[in-house]
PDB file of C-alpha atoms and ligand atoms in Angstrom:
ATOM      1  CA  UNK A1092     -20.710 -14.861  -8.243  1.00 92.00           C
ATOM      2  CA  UNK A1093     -17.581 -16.004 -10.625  1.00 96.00           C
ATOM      3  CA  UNK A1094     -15.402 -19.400  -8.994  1.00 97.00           C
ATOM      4  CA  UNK A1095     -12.501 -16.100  -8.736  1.00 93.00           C
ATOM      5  CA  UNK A1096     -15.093 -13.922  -6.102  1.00 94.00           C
ATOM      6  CA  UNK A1097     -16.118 -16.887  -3.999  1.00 97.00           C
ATOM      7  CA  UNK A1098     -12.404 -18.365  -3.639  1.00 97.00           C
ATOM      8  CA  UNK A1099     -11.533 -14.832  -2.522  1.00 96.00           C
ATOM      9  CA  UNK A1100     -14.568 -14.563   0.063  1.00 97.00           C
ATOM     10  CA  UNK A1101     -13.059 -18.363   1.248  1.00 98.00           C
ATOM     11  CA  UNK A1102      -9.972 -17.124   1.656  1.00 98.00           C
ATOM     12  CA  UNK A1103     -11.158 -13.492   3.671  1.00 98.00           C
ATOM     13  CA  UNK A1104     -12.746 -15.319   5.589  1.00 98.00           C
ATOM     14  CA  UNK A1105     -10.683 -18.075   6.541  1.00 98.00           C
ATOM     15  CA  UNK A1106      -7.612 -15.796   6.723  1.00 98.00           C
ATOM     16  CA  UNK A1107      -8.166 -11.900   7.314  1.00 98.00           C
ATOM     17  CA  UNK A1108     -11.696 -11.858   9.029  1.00 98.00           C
ATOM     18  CA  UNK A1109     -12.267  -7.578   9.557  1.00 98.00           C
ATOM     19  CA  UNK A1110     -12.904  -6.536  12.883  1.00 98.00           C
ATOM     20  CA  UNK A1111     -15.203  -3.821  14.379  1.00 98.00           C
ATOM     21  CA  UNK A1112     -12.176  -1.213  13.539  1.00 98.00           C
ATOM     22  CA  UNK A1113     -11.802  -2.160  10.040  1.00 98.00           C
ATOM     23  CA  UNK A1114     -15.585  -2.576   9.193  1.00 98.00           C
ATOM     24  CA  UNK A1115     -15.954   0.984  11.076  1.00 98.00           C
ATOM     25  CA  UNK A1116     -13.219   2.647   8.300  1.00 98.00           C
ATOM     26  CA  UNK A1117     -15.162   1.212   5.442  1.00 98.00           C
ATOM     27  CA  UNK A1118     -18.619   2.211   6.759  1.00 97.00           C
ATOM     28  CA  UNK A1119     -17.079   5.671   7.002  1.00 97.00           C
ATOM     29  CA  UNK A1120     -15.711   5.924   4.064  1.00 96.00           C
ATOM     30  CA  UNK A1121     -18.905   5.118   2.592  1.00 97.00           C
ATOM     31  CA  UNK A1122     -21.201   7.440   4.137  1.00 97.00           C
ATOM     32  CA  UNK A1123     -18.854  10.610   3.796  1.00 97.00           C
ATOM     33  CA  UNK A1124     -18.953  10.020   0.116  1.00 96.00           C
ATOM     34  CA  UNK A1125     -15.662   8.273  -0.028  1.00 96.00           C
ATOM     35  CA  UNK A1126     -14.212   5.925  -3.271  1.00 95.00           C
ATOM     36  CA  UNK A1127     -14.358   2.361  -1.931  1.00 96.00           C
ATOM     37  CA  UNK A1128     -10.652   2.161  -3.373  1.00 97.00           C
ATOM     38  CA  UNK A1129      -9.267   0.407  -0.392  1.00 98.00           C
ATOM     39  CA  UNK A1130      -7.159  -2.738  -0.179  1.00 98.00           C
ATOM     40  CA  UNK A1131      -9.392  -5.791   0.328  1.00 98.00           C
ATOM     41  CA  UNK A1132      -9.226  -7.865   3.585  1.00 98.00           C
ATOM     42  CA  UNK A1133      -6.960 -11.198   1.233  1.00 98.00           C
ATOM     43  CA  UNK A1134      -4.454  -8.323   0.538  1.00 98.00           C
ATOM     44  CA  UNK A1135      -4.009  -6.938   3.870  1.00 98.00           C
ATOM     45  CA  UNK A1136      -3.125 -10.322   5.101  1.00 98.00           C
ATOM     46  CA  UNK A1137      -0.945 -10.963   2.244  1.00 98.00           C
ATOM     47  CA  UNK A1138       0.957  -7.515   3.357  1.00 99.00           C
ATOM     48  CA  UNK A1139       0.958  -8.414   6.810  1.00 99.00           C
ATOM     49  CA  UNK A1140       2.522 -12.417   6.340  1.00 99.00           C
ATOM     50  CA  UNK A1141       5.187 -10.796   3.742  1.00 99.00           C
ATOM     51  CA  UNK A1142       5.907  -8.200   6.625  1.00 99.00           C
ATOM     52  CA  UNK A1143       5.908 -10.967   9.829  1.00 98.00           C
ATOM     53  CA  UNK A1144       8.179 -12.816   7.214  1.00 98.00           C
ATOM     54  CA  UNK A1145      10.760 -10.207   7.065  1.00 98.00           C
ATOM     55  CA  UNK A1146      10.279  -9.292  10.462  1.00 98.00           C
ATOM     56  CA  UNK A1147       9.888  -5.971   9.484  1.00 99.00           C
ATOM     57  CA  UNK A1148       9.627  -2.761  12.291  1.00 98.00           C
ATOM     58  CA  UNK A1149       9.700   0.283  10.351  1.00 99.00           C
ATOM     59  CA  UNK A1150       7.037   0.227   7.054  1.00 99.00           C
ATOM     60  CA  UNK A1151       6.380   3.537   4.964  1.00 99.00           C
ATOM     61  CA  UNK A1152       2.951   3.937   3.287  1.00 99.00           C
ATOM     62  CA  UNK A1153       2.502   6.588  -0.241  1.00 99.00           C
ATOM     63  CA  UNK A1154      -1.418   7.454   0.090  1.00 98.00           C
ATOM     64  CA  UNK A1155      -3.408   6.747   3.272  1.00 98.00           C
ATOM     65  CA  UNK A1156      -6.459   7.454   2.605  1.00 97.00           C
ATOM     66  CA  UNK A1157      -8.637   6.364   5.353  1.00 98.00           C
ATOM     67  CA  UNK A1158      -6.416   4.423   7.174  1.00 98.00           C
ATOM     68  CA  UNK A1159      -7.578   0.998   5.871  1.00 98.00           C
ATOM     69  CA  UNK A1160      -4.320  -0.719   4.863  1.00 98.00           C
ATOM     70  CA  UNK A1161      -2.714   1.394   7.353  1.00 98.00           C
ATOM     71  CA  UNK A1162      -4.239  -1.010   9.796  1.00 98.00           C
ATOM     72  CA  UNK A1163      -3.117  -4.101   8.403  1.00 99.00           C
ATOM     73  CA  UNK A1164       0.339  -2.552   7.860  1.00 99.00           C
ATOM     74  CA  UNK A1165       0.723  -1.223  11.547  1.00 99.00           C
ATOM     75  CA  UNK A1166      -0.592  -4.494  13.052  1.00 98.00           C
ATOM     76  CA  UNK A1167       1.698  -6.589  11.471  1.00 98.00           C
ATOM     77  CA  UNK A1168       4.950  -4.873  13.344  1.00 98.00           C
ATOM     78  CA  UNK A1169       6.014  -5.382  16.760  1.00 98.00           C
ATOM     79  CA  UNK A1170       5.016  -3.218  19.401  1.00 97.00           C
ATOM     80  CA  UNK A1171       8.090  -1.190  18.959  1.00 98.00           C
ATOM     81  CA  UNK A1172       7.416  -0.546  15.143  1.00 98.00           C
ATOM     82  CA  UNK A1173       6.544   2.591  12.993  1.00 99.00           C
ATOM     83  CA  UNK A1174       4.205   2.803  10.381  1.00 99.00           C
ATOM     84  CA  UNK A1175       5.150   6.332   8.416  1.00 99.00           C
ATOM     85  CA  UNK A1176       2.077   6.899   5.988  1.00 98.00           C
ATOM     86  CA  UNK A1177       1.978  10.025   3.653  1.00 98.00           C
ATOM     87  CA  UNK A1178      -1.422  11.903   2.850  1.00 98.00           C
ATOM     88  CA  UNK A1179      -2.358  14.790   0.978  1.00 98.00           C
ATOM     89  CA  UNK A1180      -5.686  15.250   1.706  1.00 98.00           C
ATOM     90  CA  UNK A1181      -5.932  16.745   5.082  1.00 98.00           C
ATOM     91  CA  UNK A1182      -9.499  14.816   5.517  1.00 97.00           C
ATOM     92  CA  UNK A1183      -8.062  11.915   4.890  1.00 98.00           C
ATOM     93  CA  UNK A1184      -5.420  12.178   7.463  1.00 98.00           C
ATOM     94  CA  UNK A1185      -7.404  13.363   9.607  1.00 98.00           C
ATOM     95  CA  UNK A1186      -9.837   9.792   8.889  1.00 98.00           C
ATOM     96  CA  UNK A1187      -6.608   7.834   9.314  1.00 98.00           C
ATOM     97  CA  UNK A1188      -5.690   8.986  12.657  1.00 98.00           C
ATOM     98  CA  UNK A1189      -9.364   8.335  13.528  1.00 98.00           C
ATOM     99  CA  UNK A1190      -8.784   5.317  12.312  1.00 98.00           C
ATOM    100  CA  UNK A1191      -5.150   4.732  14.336  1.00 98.00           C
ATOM    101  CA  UNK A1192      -6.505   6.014  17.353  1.00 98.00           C
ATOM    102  CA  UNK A1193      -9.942   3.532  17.467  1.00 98.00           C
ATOM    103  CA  UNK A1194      -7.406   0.231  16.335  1.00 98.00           C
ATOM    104  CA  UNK A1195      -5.064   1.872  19.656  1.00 98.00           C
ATOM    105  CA  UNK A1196      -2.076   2.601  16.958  1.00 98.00           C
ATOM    106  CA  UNK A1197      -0.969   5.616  18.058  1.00 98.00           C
ATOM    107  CA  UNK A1198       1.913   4.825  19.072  1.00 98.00           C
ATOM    108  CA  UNK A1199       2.841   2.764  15.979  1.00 98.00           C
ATOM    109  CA  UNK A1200       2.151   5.345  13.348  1.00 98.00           C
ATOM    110  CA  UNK A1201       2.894   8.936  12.057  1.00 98.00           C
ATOM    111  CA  UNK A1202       0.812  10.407   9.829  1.00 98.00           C
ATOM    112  CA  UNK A1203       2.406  12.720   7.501  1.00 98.00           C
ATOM    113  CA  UNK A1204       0.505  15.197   6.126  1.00 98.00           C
ATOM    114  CA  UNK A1205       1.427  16.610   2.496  1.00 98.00           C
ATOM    115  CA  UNK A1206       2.458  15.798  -0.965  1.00 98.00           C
ATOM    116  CA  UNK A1207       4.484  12.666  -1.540  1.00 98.00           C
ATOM    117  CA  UNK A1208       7.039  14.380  -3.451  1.00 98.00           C
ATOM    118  CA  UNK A1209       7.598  17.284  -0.545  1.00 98.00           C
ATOM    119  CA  UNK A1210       7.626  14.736   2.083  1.00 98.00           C
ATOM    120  CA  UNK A1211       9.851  11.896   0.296  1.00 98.00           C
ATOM    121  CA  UNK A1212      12.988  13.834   0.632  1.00 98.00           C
ATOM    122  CA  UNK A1213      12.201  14.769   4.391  1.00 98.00           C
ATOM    123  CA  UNK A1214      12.516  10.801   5.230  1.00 98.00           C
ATOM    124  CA  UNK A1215      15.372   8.934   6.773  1.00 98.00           C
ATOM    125  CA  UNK A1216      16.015   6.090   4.550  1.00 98.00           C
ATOM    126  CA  UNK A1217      16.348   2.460   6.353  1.00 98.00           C
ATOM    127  CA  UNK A1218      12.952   1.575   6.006  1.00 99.00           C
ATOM    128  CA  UNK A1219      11.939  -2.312   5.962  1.00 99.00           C
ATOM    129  CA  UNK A1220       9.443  -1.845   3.665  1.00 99.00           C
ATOM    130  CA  UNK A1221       7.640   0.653   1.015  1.00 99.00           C
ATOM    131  CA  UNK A1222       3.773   0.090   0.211  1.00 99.00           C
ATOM    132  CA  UNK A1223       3.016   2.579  -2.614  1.00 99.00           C
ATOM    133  CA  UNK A1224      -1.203   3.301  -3.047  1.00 98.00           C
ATOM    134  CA  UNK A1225      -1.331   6.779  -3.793  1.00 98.00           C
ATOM    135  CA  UNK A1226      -1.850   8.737  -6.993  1.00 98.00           C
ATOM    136  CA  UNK A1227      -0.771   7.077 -10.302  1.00 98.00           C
ATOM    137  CA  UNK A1228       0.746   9.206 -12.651  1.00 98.00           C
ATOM    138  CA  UNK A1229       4.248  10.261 -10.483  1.00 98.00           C
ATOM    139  CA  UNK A1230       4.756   6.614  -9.736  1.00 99.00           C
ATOM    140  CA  UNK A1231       8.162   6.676 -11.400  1.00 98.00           C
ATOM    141  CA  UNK A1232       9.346   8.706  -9.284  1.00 98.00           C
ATOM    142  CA  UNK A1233       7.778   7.417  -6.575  1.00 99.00           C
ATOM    143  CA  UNK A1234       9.930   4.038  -7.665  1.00 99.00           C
ATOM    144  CA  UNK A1235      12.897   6.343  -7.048  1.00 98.00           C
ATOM    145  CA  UNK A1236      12.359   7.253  -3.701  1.00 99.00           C
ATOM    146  CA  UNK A1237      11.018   4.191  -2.710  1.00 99.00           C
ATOM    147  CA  UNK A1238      14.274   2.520  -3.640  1.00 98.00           C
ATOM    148  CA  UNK A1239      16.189   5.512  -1.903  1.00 98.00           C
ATOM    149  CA  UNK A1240      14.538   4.601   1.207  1.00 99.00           C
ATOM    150  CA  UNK A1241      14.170   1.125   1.631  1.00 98.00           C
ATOM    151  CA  UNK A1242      17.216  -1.157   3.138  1.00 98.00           C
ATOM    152  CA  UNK A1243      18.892  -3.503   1.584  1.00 98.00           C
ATOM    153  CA  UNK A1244      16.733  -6.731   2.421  1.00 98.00           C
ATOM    154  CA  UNK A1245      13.747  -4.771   2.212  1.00 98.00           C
ATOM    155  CA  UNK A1246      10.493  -4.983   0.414  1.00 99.00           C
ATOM    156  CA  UNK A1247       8.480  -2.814  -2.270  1.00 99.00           C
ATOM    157  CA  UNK A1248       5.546  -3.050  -2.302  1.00 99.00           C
ATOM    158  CA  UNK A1249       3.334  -1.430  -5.006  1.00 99.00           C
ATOM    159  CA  UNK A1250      -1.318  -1.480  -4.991  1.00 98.00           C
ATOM    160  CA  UNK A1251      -3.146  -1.776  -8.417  1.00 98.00           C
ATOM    161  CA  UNK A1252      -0.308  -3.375 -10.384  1.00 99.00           C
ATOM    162  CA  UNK A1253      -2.891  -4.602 -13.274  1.00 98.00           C
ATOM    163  CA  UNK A1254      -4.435  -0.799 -12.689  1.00 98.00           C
ATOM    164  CA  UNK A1255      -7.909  -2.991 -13.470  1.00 97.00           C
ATOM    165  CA  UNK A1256      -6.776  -4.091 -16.619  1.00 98.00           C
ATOM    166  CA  UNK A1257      -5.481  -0.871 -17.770  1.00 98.00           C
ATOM    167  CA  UNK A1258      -1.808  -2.076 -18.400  1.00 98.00           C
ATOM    168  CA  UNK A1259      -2.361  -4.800 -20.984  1.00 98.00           C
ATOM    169  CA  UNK A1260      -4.787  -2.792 -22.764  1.00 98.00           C
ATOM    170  CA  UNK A1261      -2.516  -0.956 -25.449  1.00 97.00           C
ATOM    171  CA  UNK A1262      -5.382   1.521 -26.295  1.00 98.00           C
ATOM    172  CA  UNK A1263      -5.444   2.986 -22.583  1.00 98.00           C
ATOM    173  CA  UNK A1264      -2.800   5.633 -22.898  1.00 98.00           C
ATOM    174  CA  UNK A1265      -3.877   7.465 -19.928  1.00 98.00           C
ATOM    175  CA  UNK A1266      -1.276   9.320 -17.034  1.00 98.00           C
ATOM    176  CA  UNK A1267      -2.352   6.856 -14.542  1.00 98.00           C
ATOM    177  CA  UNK A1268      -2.104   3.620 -16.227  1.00 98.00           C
ATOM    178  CA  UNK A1269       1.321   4.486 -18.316  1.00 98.00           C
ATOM    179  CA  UNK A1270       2.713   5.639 -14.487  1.00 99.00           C
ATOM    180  CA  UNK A1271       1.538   1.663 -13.549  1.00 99.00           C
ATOM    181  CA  UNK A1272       3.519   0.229 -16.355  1.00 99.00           C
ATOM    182  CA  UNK A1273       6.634   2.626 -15.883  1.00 99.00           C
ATOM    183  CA  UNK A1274       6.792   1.145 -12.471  1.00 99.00           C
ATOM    184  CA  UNK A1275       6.223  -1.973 -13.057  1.00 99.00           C
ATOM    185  CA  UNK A1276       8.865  -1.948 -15.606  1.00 99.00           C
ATOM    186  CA  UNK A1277      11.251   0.007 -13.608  1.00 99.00           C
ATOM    187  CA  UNK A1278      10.971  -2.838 -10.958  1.00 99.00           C
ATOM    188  CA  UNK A1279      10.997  -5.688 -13.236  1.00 99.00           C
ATOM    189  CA  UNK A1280      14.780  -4.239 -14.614  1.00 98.00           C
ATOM    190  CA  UNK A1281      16.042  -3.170 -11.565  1.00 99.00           C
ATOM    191  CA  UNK A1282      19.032  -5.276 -11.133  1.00 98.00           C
ATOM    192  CA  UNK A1283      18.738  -4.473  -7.315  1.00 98.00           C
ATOM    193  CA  UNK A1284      15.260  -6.265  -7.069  1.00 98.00           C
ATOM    194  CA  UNK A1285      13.630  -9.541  -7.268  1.00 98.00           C
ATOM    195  CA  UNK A1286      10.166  -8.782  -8.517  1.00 99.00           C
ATOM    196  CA  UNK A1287       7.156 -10.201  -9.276  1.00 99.00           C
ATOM    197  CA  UNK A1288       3.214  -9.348  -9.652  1.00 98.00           C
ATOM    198  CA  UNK A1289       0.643 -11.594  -6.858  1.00 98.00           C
ATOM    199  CA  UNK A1290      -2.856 -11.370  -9.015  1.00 97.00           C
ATOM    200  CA  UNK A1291      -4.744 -10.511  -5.538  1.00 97.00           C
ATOM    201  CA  UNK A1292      -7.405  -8.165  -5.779  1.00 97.00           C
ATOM    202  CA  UNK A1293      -6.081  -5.468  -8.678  1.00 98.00           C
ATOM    203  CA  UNK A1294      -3.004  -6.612  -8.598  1.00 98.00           C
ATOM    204  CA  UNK A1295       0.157  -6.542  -5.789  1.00 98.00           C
ATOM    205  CA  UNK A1296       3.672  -5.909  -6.752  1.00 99.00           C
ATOM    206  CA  UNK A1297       5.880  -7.525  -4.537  1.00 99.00           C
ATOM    207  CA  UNK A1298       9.626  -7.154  -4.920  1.00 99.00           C
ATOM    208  CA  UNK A1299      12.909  -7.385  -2.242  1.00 98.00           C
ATOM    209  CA  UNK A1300      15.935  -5.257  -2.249  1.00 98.00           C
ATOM    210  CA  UNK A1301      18.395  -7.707  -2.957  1.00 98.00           C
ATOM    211  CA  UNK A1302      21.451  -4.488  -2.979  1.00 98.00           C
ATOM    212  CA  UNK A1303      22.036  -1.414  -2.755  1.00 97.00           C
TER     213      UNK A1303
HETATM  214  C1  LIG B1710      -8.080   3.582  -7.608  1.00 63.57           C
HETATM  215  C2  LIG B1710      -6.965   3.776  -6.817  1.00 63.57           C
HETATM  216  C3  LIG B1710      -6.528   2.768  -5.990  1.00 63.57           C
HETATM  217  O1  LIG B1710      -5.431   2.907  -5.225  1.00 63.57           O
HETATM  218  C4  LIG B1710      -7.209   1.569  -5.926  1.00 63.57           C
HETATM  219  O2  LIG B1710      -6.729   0.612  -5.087  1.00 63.57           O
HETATM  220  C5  LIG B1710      -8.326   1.361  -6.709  1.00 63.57           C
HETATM  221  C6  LIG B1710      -8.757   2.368  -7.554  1.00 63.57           C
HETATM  222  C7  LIG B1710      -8.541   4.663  -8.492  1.00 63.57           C
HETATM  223  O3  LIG B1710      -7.942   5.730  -8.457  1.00 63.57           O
HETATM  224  O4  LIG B1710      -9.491   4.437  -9.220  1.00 63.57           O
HETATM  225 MG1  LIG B1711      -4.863   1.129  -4.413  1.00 63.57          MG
END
């Protein structure tokens, strides 16, 4: 194992040890066939101490899949909070419930069940912060919306920033990755945003609304 992979285990272990409820979504993921394309255990806990930080009660998620980061996100609000996560995939919502209902988060989340650009436009905008993980090629305009929607003070947040080494390869000219790079361009010139990249896991984009 690389110096990188054990510092990472150090650090999971030390600082975002899984429980039964988040070992349980990645055991089912994997035996219904599932991509292992969830956040790792260091990122949760670097979403949940950047939402504790900003005291945040009202988070929305782009792409739920199983309900992995879902946990981390919903745990990290008060008990009064609302985590709003999208999903397409009416399995997968239905696996993120699951997964709501065994970490006893019902009451702190709404699962939305559509496509991201149907439901966008449905949402109230105020929210504390924006964590976008869900398909890569619309993620310009999921930038957009995500900036619609978040308050002033509030953070974007944005999975697989390095898209696994995709962005600084110039020969990858694929949908997904170019949708990567649009967004992280898009945040690195927004003149509303402080912005940078946090090299955990594949790659977290972390940026605050500094106006409107
Ligand atoms: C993929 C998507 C993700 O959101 C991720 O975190 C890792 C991989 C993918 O589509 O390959
Ligand atoms: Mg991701």
């Amino acid at each position: 194992m690389s110096v990188t992979d054990q510092l990472t285990e150090y650090v999971s272990a030390l600082f975002a040890p899984e429980d039964a409820v988040l070992e349980g979504i990645r055991t089912r993921q994997d035996q219904l066939g599932l991509p292992a394309i969830n956040i790792s255990a260091d990122e949760g806990k670097l979403l949940a101490v950047l939402l504790r930080a900003i005291g945040a009660r009202t988070v929305l998620e782009i792409g739920a899949l199983a309900g992995y980061s879902g946990v981390w996100l919903a745990r990290a609000l008060p008990p009064d909070g609302m985590l709003t996560t999208i999903e397409k995939d009416p399995r997968h919502a239905a696996l993120a419930r699951q997964a709501f209902a065994e970490a006893r988060l019902e009451k702190r989340t709404r699962v939305v069940e559509g496509a991201a650009l149907d439901v966008l436009p449905t949402l109230k905008p105020g929210f504390d912060a924006v964590f976008v993980d869900a398909d890569k090629a619309p993620l310009a305009q999921y930038f957009e919306w995500s900036m619609r929607l978040l308050r002033v003070g509030g953070l974007l947040l944005l999975d697989n920033a390095f898209r696994h080494g995709g962005v600084v390869d110039q020969s990858d000219r694929t949908p997904d990755t170019e949708g990567i790079r649009a967004f992280n361009r898009l945040a690195a010139r927004d003149p509303r945003l402080a912005a940078t990249i946090v090299p955990v896991r594949d790659g977290l984009l972390v940026a605050v609304k500094e106006r409107a």
